Coordinates of C-alpha atoms in Angstrom, one line a residue:
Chain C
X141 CA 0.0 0.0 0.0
X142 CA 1.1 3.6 -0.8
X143 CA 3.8 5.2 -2.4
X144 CA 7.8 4.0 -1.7
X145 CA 9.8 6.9 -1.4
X146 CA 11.1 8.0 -5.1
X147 CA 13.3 5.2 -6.9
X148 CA 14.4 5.3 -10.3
X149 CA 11.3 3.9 -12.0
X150 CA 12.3 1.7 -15.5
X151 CA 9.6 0.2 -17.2
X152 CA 7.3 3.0 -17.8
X153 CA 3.3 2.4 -19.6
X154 CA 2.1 4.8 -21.8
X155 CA -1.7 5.0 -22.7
X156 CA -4.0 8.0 -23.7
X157 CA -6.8 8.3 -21.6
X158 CA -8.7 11.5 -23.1
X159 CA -7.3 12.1 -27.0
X160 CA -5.2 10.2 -29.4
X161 CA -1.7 10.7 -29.7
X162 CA 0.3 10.7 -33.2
X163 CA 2.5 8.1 -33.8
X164 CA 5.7 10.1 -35.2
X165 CA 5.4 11.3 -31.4
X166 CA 5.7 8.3 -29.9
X167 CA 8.5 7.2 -32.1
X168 CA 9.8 10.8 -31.7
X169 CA 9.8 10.1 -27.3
X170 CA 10.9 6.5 -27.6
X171 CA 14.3 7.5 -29.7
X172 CA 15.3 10.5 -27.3
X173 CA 14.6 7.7 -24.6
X174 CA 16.7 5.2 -26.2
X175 CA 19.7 7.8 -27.0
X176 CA 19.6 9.8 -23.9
X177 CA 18.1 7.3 -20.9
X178 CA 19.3 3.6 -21.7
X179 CA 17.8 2.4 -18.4
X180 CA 14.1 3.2 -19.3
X181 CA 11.7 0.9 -21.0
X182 CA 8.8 3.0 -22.9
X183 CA 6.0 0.8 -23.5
X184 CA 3.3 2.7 -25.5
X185 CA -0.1 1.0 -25.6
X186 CA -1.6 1.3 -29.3
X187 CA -4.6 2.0 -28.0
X188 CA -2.5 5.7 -28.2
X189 CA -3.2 5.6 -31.6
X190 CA -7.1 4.6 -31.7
X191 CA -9.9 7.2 -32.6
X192 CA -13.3 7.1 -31.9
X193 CA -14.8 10.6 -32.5
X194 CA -12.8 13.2 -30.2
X195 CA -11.8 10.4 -28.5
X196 CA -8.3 7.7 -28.3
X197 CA -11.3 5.0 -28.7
X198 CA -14.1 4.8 -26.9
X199 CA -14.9 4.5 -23.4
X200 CA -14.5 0.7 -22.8
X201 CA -10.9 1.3 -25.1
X202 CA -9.2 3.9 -22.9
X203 CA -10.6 2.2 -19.8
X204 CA -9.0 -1.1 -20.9
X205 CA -6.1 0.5 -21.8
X206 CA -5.5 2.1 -18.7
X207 CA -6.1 -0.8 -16.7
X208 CA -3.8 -2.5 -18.6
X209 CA -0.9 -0.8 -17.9
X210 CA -2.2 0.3 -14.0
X211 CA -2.0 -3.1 -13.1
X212 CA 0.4 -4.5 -14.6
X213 CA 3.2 -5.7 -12.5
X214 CA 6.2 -5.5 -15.3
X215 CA 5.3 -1.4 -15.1
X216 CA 6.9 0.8 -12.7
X217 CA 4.8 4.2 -13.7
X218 CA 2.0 5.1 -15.9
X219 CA 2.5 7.9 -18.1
X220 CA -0.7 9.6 -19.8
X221 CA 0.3 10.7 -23.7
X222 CA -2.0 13.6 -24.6
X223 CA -5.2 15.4 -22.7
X224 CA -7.8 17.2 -25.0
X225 CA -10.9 15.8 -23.0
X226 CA -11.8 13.0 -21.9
X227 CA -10.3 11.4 -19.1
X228 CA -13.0 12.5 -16.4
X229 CA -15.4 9.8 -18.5
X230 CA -13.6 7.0 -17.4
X231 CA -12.2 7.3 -13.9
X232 CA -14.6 6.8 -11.8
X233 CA -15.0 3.7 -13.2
X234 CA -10.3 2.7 -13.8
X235 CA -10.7 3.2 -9.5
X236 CA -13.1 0.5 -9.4
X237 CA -10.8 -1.5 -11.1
X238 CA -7.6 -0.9 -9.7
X239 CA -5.5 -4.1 -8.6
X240 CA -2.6 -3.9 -6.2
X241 CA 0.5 -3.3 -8.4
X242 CA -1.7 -0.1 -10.0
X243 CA -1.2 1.0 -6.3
X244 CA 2.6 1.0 -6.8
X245 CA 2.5 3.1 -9.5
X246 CA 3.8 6.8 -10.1
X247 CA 1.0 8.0 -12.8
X248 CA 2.5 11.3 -14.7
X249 CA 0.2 13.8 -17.1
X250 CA -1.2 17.5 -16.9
X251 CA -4.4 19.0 -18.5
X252 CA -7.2 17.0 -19.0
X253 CA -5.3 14.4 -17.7
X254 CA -5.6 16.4 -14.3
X255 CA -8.6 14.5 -13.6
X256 CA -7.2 11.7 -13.3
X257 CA -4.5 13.0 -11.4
X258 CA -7.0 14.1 -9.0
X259 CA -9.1 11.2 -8.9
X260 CA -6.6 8.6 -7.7
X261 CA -5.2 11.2 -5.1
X262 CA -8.5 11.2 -3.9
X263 CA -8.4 7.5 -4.2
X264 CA -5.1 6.9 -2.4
X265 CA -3.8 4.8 -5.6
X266 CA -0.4 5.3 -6.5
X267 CA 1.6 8.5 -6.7
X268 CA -0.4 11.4 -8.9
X269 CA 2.3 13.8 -10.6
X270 CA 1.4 17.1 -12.7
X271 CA 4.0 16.3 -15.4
X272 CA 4.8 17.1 -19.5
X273 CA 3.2 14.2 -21.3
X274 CA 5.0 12.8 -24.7
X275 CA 2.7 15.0 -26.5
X276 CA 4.8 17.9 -25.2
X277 CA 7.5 16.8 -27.7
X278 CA 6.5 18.6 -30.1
X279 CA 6.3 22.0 -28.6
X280 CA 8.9 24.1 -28.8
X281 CA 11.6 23.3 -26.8
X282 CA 9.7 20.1 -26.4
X283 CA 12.8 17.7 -25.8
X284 CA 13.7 19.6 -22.7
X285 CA 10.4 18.8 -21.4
X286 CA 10.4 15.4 -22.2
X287 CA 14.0 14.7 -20.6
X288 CA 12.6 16.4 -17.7
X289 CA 10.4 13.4 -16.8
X290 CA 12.4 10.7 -18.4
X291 CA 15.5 12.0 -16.0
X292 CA 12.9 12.2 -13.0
X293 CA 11.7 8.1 -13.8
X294 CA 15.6 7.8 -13.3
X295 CA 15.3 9.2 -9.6
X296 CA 16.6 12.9 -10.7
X297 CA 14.3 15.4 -8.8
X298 CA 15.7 18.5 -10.8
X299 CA 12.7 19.1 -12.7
X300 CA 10.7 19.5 -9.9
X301 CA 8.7 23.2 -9.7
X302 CA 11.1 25.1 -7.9
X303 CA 8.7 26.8 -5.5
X304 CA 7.8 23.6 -3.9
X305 CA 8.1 24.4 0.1
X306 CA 7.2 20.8 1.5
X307 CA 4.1 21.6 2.3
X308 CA 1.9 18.9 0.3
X309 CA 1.0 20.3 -3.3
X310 CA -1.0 19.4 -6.4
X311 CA -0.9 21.5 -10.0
X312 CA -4.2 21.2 -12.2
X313 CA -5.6 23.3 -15.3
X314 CA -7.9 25.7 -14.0
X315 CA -10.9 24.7 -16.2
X316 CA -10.3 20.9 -15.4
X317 CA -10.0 21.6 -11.9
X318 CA -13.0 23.8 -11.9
X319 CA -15.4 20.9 -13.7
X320 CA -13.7 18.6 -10.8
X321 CA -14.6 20.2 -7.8
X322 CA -18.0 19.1 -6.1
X323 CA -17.9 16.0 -7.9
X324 CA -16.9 12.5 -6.4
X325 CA -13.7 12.4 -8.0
X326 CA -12.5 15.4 -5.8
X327 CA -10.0 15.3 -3.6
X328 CA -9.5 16.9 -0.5
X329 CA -7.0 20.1 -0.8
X330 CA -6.9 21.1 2.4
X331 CA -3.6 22.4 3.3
X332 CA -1.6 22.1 0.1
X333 CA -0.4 24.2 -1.8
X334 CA -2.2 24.3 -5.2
X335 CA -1.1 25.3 -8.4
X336 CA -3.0 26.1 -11.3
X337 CA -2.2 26.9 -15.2
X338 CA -4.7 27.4 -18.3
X339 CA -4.3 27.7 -22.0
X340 CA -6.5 29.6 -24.6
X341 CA -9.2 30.9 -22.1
X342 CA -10.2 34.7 -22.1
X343 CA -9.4 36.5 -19.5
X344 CA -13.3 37.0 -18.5
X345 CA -13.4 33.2 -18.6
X346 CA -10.7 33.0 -16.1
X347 CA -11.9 35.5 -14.0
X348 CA -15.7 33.1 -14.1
X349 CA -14.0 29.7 -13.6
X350 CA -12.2 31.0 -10.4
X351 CA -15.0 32.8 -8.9
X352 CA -16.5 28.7 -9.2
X353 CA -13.2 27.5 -8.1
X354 CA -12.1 29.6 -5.6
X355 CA -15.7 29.1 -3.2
X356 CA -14.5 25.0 -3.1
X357 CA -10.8 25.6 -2.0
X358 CA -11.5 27.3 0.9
X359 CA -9.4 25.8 3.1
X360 CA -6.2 25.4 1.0
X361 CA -2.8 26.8 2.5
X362 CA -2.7 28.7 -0.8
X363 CA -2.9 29.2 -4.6
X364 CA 0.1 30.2 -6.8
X365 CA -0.3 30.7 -10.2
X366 CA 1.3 28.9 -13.3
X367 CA 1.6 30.1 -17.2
X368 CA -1.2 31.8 -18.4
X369 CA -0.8 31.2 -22.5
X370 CA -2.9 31.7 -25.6
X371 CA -5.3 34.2 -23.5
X372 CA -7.5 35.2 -26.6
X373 CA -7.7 39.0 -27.4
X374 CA -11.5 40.1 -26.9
X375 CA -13.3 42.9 -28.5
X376 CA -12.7 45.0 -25.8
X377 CA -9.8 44.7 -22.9
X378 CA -11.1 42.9 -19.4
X379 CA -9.8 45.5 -17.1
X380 CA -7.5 43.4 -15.0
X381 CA -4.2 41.2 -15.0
X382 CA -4.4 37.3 -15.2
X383 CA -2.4 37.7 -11.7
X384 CA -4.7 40.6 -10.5
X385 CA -7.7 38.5 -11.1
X386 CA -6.1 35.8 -9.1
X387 CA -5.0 37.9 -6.3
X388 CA -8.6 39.3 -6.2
X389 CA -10.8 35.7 -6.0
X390 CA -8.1 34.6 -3.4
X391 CA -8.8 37.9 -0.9
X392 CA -12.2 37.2 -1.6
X393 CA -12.4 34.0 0.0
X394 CA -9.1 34.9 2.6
X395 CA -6.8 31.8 0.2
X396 CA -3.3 33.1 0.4
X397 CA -2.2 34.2 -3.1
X398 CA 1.8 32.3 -3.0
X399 CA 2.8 34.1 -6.3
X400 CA 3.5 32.1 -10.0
X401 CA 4.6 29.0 -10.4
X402 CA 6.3 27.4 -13.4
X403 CA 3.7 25.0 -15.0
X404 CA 1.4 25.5 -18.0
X405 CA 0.9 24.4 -21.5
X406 CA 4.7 24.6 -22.9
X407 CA 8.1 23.0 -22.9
X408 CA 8.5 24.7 -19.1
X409 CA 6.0 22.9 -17.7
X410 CA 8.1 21.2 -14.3
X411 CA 6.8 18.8 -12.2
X412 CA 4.4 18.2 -9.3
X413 CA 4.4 15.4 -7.3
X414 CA 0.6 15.8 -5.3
X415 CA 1.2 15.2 -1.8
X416 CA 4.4 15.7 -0.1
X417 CA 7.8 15.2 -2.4
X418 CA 8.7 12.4 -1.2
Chain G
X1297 CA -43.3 38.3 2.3
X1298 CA -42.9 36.2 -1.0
X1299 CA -44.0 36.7 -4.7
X1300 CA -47.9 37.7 -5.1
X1301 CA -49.8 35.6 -8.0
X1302 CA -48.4 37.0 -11.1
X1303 CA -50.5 40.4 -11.9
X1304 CA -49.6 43.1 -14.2
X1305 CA -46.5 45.2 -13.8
X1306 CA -46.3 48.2 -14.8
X1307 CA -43.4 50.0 -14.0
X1308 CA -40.1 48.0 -15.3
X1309 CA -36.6 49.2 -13.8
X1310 CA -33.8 48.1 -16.3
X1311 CA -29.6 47.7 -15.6
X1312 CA -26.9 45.9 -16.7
X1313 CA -25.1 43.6 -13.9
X1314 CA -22.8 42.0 -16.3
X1315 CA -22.2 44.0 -19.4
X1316 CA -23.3 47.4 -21.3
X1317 CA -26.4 47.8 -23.6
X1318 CA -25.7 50.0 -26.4
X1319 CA -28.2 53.0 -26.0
X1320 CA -30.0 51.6 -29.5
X1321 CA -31.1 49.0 -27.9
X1322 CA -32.8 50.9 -25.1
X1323 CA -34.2 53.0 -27.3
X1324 CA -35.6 50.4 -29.7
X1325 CA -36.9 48.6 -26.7
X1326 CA -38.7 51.6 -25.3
X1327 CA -39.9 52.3 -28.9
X1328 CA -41.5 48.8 -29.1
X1329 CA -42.8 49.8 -25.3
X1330 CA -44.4 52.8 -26.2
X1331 CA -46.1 52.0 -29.4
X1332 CA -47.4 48.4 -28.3
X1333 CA -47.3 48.3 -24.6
X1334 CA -48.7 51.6 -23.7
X1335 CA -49.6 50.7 -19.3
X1336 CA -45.6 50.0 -19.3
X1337 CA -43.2 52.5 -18.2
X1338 CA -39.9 51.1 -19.0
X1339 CA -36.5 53.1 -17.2
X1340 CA -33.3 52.0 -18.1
X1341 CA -31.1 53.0 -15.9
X1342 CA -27.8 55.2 -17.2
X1343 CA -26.0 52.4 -15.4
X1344 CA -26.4 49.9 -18.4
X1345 CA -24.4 52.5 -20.8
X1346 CA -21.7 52.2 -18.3
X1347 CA -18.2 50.8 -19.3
X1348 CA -15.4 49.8 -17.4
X1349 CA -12.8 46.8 -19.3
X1350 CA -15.4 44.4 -19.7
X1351 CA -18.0 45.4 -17.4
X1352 CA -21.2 48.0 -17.6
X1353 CA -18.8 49.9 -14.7
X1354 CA -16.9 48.3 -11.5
X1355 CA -18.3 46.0 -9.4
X1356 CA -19.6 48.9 -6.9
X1357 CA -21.5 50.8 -9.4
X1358 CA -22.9 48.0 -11.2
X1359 CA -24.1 46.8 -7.8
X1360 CA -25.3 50.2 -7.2
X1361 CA -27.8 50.6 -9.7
X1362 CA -29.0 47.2 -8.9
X1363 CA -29.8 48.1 -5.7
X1364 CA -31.3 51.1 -7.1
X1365 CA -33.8 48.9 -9.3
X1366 CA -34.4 46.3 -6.7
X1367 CA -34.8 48.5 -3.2
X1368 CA -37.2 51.4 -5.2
X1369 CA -41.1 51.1 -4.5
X1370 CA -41.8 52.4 -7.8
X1371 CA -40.7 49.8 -9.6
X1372 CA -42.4 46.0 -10.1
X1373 CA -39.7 44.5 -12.0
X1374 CA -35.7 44.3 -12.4
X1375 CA -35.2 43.3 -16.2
X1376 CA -31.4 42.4 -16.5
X1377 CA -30.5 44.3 -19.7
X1378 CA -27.3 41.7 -21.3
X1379 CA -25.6 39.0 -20.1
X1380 CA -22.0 38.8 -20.8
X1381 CA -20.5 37.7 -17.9
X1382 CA -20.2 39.7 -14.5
X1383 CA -23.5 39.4 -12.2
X1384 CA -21.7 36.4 -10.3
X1385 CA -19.5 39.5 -9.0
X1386 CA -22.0 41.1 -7.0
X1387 CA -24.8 38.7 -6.5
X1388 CA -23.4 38.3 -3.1
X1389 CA -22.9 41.4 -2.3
X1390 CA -26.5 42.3 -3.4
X1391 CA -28.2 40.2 -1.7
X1392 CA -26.7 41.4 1.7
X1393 CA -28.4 44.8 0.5
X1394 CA -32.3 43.9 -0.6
X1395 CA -34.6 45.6 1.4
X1396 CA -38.3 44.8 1.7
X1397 CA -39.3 46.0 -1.8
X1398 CA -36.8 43.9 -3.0
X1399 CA -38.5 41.2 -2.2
X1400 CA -42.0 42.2 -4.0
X1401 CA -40.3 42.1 -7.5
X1402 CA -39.6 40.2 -10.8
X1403 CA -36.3 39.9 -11.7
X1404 CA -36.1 38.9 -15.6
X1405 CA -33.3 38.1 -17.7
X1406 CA -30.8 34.5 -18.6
X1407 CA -27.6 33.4 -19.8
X1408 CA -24.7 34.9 -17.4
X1409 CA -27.3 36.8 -15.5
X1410 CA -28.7 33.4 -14.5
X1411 CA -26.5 33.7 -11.4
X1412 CA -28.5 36.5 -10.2
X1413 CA -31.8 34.7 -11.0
X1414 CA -30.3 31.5 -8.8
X1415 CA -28.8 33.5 -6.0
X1416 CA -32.4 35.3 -5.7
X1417 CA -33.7 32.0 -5.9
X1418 CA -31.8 30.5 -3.0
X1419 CA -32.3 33.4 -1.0
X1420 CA -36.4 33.8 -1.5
X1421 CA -35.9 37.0 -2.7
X1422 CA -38.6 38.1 -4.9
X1423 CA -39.5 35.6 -8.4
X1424 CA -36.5 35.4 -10.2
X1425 CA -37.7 34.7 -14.4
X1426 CA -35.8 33.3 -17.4
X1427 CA -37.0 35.9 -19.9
X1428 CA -35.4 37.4 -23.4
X1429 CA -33.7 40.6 -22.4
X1430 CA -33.7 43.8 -24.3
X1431 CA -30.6 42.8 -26.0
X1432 CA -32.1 40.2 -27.8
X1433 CA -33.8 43.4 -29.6
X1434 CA -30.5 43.3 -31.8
X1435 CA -31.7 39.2 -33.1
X1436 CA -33.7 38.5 -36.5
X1437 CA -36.8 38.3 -34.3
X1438 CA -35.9 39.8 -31.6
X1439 CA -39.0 42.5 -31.6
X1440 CA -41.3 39.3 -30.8
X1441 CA -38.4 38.0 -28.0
X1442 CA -39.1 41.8 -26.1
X1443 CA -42.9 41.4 -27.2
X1444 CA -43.0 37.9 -25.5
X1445 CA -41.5 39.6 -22.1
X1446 CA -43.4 42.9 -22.1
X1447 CA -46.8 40.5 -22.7
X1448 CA -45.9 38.8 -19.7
X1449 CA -45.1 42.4 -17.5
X1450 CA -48.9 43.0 -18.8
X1451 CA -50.2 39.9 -17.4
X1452 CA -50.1 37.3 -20.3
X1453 CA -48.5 34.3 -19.4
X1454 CA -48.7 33.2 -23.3
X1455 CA -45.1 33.6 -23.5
X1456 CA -44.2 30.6 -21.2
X1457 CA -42.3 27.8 -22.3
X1458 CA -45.0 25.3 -23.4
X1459 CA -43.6 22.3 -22.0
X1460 CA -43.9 23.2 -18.2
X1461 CA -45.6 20.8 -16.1
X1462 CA -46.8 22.5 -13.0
X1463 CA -43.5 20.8 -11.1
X1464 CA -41.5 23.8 -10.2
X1465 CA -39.1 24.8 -12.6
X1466 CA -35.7 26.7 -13.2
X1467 CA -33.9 27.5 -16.3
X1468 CA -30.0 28.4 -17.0
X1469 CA -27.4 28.6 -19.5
X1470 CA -25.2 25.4 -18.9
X1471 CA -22.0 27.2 -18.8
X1472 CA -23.2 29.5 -15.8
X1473 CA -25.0 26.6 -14.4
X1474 CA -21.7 25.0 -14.3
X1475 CA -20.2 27.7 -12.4
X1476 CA -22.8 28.5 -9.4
X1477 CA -23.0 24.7 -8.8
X1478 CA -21.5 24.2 -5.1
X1479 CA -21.1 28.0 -4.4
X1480 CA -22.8 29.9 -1.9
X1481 CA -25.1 31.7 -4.2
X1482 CA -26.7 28.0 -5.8
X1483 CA -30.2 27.3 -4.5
X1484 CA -31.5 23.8 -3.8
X1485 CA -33.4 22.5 -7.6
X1486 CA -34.7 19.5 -5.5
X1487 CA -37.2 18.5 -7.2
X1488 CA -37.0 20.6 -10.0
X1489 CA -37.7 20.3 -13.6
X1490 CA -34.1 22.1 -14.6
X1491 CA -33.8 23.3 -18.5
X1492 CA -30.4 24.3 -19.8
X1493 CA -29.7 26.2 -23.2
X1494 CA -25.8 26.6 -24.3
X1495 CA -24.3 28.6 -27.0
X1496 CA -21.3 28.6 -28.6
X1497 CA -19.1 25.8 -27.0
X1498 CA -17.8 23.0 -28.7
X1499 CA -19.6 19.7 -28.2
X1500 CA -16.7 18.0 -26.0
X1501 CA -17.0 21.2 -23.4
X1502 CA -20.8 20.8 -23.8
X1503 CA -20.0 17.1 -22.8
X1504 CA -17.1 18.3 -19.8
X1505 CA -19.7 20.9 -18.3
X1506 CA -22.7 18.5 -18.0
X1507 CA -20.0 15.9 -16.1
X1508 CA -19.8 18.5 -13.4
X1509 CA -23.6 20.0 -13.3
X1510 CA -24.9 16.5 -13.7
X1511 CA -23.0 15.2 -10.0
X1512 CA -24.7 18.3 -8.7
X1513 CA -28.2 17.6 -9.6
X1514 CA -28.7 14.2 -8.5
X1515 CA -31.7 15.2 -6.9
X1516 CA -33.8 17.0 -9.2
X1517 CA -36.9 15.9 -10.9
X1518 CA -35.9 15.9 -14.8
X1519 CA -33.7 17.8 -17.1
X1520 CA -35.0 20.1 -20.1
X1521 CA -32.4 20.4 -23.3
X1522 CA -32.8 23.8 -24.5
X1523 CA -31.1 25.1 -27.8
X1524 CA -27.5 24.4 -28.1
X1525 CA -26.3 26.7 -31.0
X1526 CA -23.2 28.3 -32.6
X1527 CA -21.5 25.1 -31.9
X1528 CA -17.8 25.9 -33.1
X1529 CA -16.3 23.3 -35.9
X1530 CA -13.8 21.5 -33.8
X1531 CA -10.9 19.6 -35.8
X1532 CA -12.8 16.0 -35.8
X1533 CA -16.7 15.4 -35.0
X1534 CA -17.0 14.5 -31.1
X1535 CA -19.2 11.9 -32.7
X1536 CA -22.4 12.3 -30.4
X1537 CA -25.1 15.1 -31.1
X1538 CA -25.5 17.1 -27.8
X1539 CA -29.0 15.6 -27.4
X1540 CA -27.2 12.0 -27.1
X1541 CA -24.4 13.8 -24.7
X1542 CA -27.3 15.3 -22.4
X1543 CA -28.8 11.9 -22.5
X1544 CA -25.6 10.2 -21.4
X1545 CA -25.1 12.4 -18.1
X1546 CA -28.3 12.2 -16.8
X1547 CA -28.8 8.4 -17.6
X1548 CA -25.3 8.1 -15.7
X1549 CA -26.5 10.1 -12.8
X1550 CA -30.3 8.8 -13.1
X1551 CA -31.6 11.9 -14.1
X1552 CA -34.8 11.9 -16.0
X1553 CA -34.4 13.2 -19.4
X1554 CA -37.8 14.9 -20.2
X1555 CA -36.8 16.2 -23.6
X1556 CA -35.7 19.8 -25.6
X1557 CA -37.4 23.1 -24.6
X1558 CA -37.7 26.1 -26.0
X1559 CA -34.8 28.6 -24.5
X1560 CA -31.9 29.3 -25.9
X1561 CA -30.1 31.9 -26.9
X1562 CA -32.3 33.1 -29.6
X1563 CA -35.9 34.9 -30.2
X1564 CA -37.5 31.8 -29.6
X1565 CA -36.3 32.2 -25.9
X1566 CA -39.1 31.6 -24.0
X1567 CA -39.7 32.8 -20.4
X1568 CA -39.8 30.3 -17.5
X1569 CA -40.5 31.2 -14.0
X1570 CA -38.0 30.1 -11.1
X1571 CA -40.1 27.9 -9.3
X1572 CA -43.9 27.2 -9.7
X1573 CA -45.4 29.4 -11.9
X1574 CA -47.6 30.9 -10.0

């Protein structure tokens, strides 16, 4: 039961629980793997590279998927491929399903992917870590981000978010944290430090989703705030900062504002282990 | 105490919690007013001509004027002039504010000023109403949207939506919905016939958002899929039409699905009263 303290981590399963990955990413991931970090195994499921709709398959696909490589004992960590949407559809149902070596597991992704994240933390499965995904290769700067997690599976903490105090954390994207709270894949935040990002929102629509999540984190030791990228330009300007309309929903409801953090949709996205570090 | 049996009302207070009305509108409204309507006085307040970034002015002074419209004896009715986003702002606020006249009043209007109508709601202040706004003057059609609400001011309740029951009822825009769930300003739709309208979100957000409101209506009697338009093209079909993906949720959460309705953001918008209809 639980989480061992952090040991390099080998044989690494990756599946796509929310939207499919392309393969020239995989084989992109796999080679920088190979050159650069010998002692990892990358297994990537092919259910990466199903569609069904929006989705990496359907429901019953990514859920199979996932399960396959949660409880598997050859795998050391799970490591989601791409968000987009999707992954809140079938977690209620993976933690159903969870054997004991899924409860072994470090499980690494960001975004959408968040609700998972969430969802076994609230669970007490495994080791949840806000983390760039194999998608992130292809970013811009992407590589860096990528060896950032290989080198933490091979016990190097340096990619870590360097504001992390000790106090327990957890990272989410705002909008998936804000269609998480209230539901029964929350978990409790009380006391940690959380960390929030978002990608292509307005600034209006930022200011909305943390009015909604601001009134559930209550009793939080604090908020800090990641990258806030792609805001789109509006027809007229909102009036406030992305930071200022932070700061304000945190007075509102007396959360201490803790300042930026470096997470968000791009190559310097580092890592959040939920919980304490350890 | 309480909302009398709907009578005529004949003095109509108009501002703009969330964003400004261009002063065509108002005057195209109080056109329509005057040459159709004559036992209406309609006053817009100068309030909804306001800017400030986003907003019809700061949070004080849109809360001001709404105070001004709510706590007034002259007036019988608070119609919400545009949505936008903003009202979740100072619905709080207001409410600490209402005095007894408040509580004698219609307040009508939808989409991002359905937080005020919920927050009313909760509170028992006054009958909060899903209506067209003036606005919705600016839509091919939109004479008959403002004809619909100023027929119902005058005592004709022709304007309803047709498929209410007689179960109490409540109307909102999904998105804002989504948002007020779990806060302090949500009111209890226990047994409530719920409709929800949506515009201009893709269909996998349409699909995210009823995830979360669908864990916080458990208890309600049925849901009500209003119009879901402007759906953006997304880069691949989600491949389920939003009538399948309301179905989903509430078959999920064993939520009666009662069918479409008639709101929306559109002329066809048709007016629902919070509550029983009475």
């Amino acid at each position: 039961m639980g989480w061992p303290v952090h040991r390099p981590l080998r044989t690494i399963a990756v599946c796509a629980p929310a939207t499919p990955l392309l393969r020239e990413y995989a084989d992109a991931v796999s080679a920088l793997a190979a050159a650069e970090f010998p002692g990892i195994e990358l297994h990537f499921h092919d259910q990466c590279f199903a569609e069904d709709g929006h989705f990496a398959g359907n429901d019953a696909t990514r859920l199979a998927a996932l399960l396959d490589c949660a409880n598997d004992a050859r795998f050391d960590a799970v490591w989601f491929a791409k968000g987009g949407y999707g992954s809140n559809r079938i977690a209620g149902d993976f933690l159903g399903k969870v054997g004991p070596d899924a409860r072994k597991k470090a499980y690494l992704g960001y975004s959408d992917c968040g609700t998972l994240l969430g969802a076994l933390y609230r669970a007490g499965v495994g080791k949840p870590v806000h983390a760039p995904m194999p998608v992130d290769i292809m970013r811009d700067g992407g590589s860096d981000a990528i060896r950032r997690v290989l080198a933490w599976f091979s016990g190097d903490d340096s990619g870590l978010e360097a504001g992390l105090t000790g106090a327990p954390a957890a990272a989410f994207n705002l909008y998936t944290l804000a269609m998480l709270v209230g539901t029964d894949l929350m978990p409790s935040l009380s006391g940690h430090e959380v960390l929030i990002e978002e990608v292509g929102e307005y600034e209006y629509a930022i200011d909305r989703l943390l009015f909604h999540v601001s009134q559930h984190l209550h009793d939080i030791a604090g908020l800090r705030l990641g990258e806030v990228s792609a805001v789109p330009e509006n027809d007229r300007p909102f009036g406030a900062t992305v930071e200022e309309i932070a700061r304000y929903w945190c007075e509102k409801h007396a959360i201490a504002y803790l300042g930026r953090a470096a997470i968000g949709h791009s190559s310097a996205n580092r890592i959040v282990p939920f919980g304490l570090e350890a």
